[in-house]
Amino acid sequence: MIYFFPSEDSPIRQGDIFANIPRASVSLTKLSTITDEDIHLRTWDEIAKEGKPVEAILPVTPIYAIVATQNCDPLTSPEITLCEIREFPRVEGKAKSANSVKAWQRIITQHARLNQKWFYLPPDTKLGFTDKMAVDFRSTIRVPRPDLEKFRSFRKGTLNAVARQHFRERLGQFFRRYPYNEWYLLNPEELKKYEKDHRCTVSPKYSWQTNK
């Protein structure tokens, strides 16, 4: 659909989709470190105060990921940055309740304009995508470039020219977006309605919104 499938010896490019990229999970409160004698459960605070590198046991999960690094960098950069790819409902909550073609097209088009944290990827069994997927820009992984080049057989496909340009723009928009509390312009009555519609209590509330 929006993919094509380069040969294994093709250079790594932005928009390349890889399977089985290792994602390590690190806990700052419980870290299993290894010494010659034993394995110790420690906190990162204890380790950091010593100021010395340690060896640790970390859980590692194989995931799908897409190359975010620009095309000029994979040739020389020591590391390549990838963004994790997840099932669409895990990235966009509104997708959990989508049960019709109309609902899906609204999410894929309208909400894609409003929500900048993801990039939609349609199913394609050749890639291994049996369900609707999405790039989660909030979850990034760095992989040594020489290592990824050795594992180019893990590349399942890449974005076509139209999708790659869109992906590049979405990626840039996410990282340069201006963070602000969208409710700061609301008066007290409008804020109450906002909280009701979103089923939440916002924080902070500003002085002009408290009726004090």
XYZ file of C-alpha atoms in Angstrom:
212
model
C 0.000 0.000 0.000
C 2.375 2.741 1.182
C 5.400 0.462 1.386
C 8.040 -0.922 -0.896
C 10.665 -3.539 -0.249
C 14.314 -2.655 -0.906
C 17.028 -5.233 -1.430
C 18.958 -6.292 1.665
C 22.121 -4.484 0.546
C 20.337 -1.139 0.078
C 21.598 1.619 2.411
C 19.633 2.292 5.568
C 17.317 5.267 5.106
C 14.815 7.271 7.101
C 11.487 5.442 6.961
C 12.996 1.932 6.937
C 10.951 -0.463 9.067
C 12.810 -3.073 11.125
C 11.564 -6.066 13.101
C 13.261 -7.472 16.194
C 14.936 -4.273 17.345
C 15.926 -4.722 21.020
C 14.200 -2.394 23.491
C 15.766 -2.478 26.938
C 13.768 -1.517 30.031
C 15.667 0.229 32.819
C 14.387 0.694 36.371
C 16.049 3.402 38.452
C 14.748 1.863 41.691
C 15.590 -1.816 41.113
C 18.650 -2.554 39.018
C 20.366 -5.947 39.041
C 24.109 -5.357 38.843
C 26.717 -8.054 38.258
C 30.034 -8.493 40.018
C 32.519 -11.365 39.946
C 30.974 -12.745 43.103
C 27.219 -12.218 42.789
C 24.207 -10.310 41.487
C 23.086 -7.335 43.585
C 19.779 -5.487 43.517
C 20.574 -1.778 43.813
C 19.095 1.629 43.081
C 20.520 3.895 40.417
C 21.111 6.549 43.073
C 23.607 4.241 44.793
C 25.358 3.447 41.527
C 25.486 7.046 40.297
C 27.120 8.264 43.512
C 30.008 5.868 42.900
C 30.553 7.392 39.459
C 31.729 4.108 37.938
C 30.319 2.044 35.056
C 28.596 -1.198 36.053
C 27.318 -4.321 34.352
C 23.605 -4.939 34.782
C 20.891 -7.390 33.813
C 18.108 -5.718 31.822
C 14.897 -7.120 30.312
C 15.027 -6.786 26.516
C 12.004 -7.004 24.214
C 12.138 -7.406 20.408
C 9.952 -4.766 18.765
C 9.134 -3.199 15.401
C 10.746 0.200 14.869
C 11.236 2.750 12.099
C 14.381 4.741 11.313
C 13.984 8.373 12.375
C 17.551 9.493 11.654
C 17.838 11.632 8.508
C 19.280 10.057 5.372
C 22.632 11.850 5.526
C 23.400 10.584 9.053
C 23.183 6.771 8.675
C 26.320 6.936 6.519
C 28.523 8.477 9.215
C 26.680 8.688 12.547
C 27.862 6.260 15.255
C 24.236 5.614 16.247
C 20.873 5.490 14.512
C 17.660 6.586 16.215
C 14.488 4.589 15.664
C 10.922 5.124 16.902
C 8.911 2.233 18.236
C 5.970 0.874 16.240
C 2.992 -0.360 18.263
C -0.543 -1.575 17.602
C -2.603 1.506 16.789
C -5.004 1.245 19.789
C -1.987 1.216 22.139
C -0.866 4.568 20.744
C -4.186 6.310 20.078
C -6.873 5.672 22.689
C -9.728 6.591 20.348
C -8.808 3.624 18.158
C -9.878 1.228 20.925
C -13.540 2.000 20.316
C -13.408 2.292 16.515
C -15.761 -0.340 15.091
C -16.761 0.992 11.687
C -15.195 2.214 8.453
C -16.498 5.726 9.221
C -14.841 5.743 12.648
C -11.532 4.531 11.255
C -11.393 7.051 8.436
C -12.116 9.871 10.915
C -9.304 8.771 13.213
C -6.818 8.214 10.390
C -7.524 11.575 8.741
C -8.963 14.067 11.234
C -7.183 12.909 14.369
C -3.917 12.509 12.501
C -4.016 16.279 11.971
C -4.787 16.990 15.622
C -2.576 14.465 17.377
C 1.093 14.806 16.538
C 2.441 11.996 18.714
C 1.929 9.209 16.157
C 2.162 8.290 12.490
C -0.333 5.778 11.128
C 0.840 2.606 9.341
C -1.759 0.477 7.549
C -1.677 -3.335 7.714
C 0.508 -5.299 5.328
C 1.160 -8.999 5.880
C 4.396 -8.821 3.900
C 5.737 -6.493 6.590
C 4.236 -8.613 9.341
C 1.539 -6.019 10.148
C -1.697 -7.978 10.531
C -3.358 -5.038 12.313
C -3.377 -1.264 12.018
C -0.133 0.071 13.483
C 1.358 3.426 14.443
C 4.778 4.929 14.986
C 4.966 6.223 18.559
C 7.219 9.291 18.462
C 7.413 9.267 22.281
C 9.342 5.982 22.328
C 12.820 6.199 20.766
C 15.699 3.723 20.650
C 19.343 4.256 19.727
C 21.208 1.446 17.984
C 24.885 1.437 16.951
C 25.013 2.086 13.198
C 27.559 -0.659 12.371
C 25.420 -3.204 14.241
C 22.218 -2.229 12.428
C 23.996 -2.454 9.094
C 24.969 -6.037 9.923
C 21.340 -6.853 10.657
C 19.766 -5.362 7.543
C 18.010 -8.707 7.077
C 15.713 -7.492 9.893
C 14.476 -4.688 7.613
C 11.001 -5.701 6.481
C 10.268 -2.762 4.214
C 10.322 1.005 3.918
C 7.926 3.885 3.261
C 7.266 4.972 -0.294
C 8.076 8.528 -1.382
C 4.676 10.006 -0.434
C 4.608 8.403 3.004
C 8.289 9.133 3.705
C 7.816 12.853 3.118
C 4.736 12.859 5.371
C 6.626 10.885 8.032
C 9.523 13.360 7.909
C 7.200 16.315 8.423
C 5.259 14.624 11.228
C 8.478 13.713 12.985
C 9.712 17.293 12.748
C 6.392 18.704 13.966
C 6.420 16.442 17.013
C 9.886 17.450 18.184
C 9.524 21.162 17.486
C 5.951 21.578 18.739
C 5.319 24.208 21.422
C 4.016 22.574 24.622
C 1.256 24.489 26.381
C -1.876 23.860 28.441
C -4.642 24.260 25.897
C -7.178 25.201 28.594
C -5.357 28.361 29.720
C -7.594 30.554 27.505
C -10.846 29.286 29.007
C -12.955 31.226 31.509
C -14.246 29.427 34.645
C -17.483 28.253 32.992
C -15.709 27.044 29.869
C -13.140 25.247 32.005
C -15.857 23.332 33.869
C -17.291 22.172 30.558
C -13.798 21.222 29.359
C -13.224 19.070 32.456
C -16.626 17.431 32.049
C -16.044 16.613 28.379
C -12.546 15.268 29.039
C -13.538 13.517 32.284
C -10.630 15.022 34.152
C -9.605 17.716 36.591
C -6.997 19.927 34.964
C -3.918 21.219 36.714
C -2.772 23.867 36.981
C -5.748 26.175 37.015
C -4.869 29.814 36.427
C -5.857 32.771 38.597
C -8.414 33.993 36.028
C -10.151 30.598 36.095
C -10.799 30.194 39.809
C -13.402 32.931 40.470
C -11.305 34.142 43.409
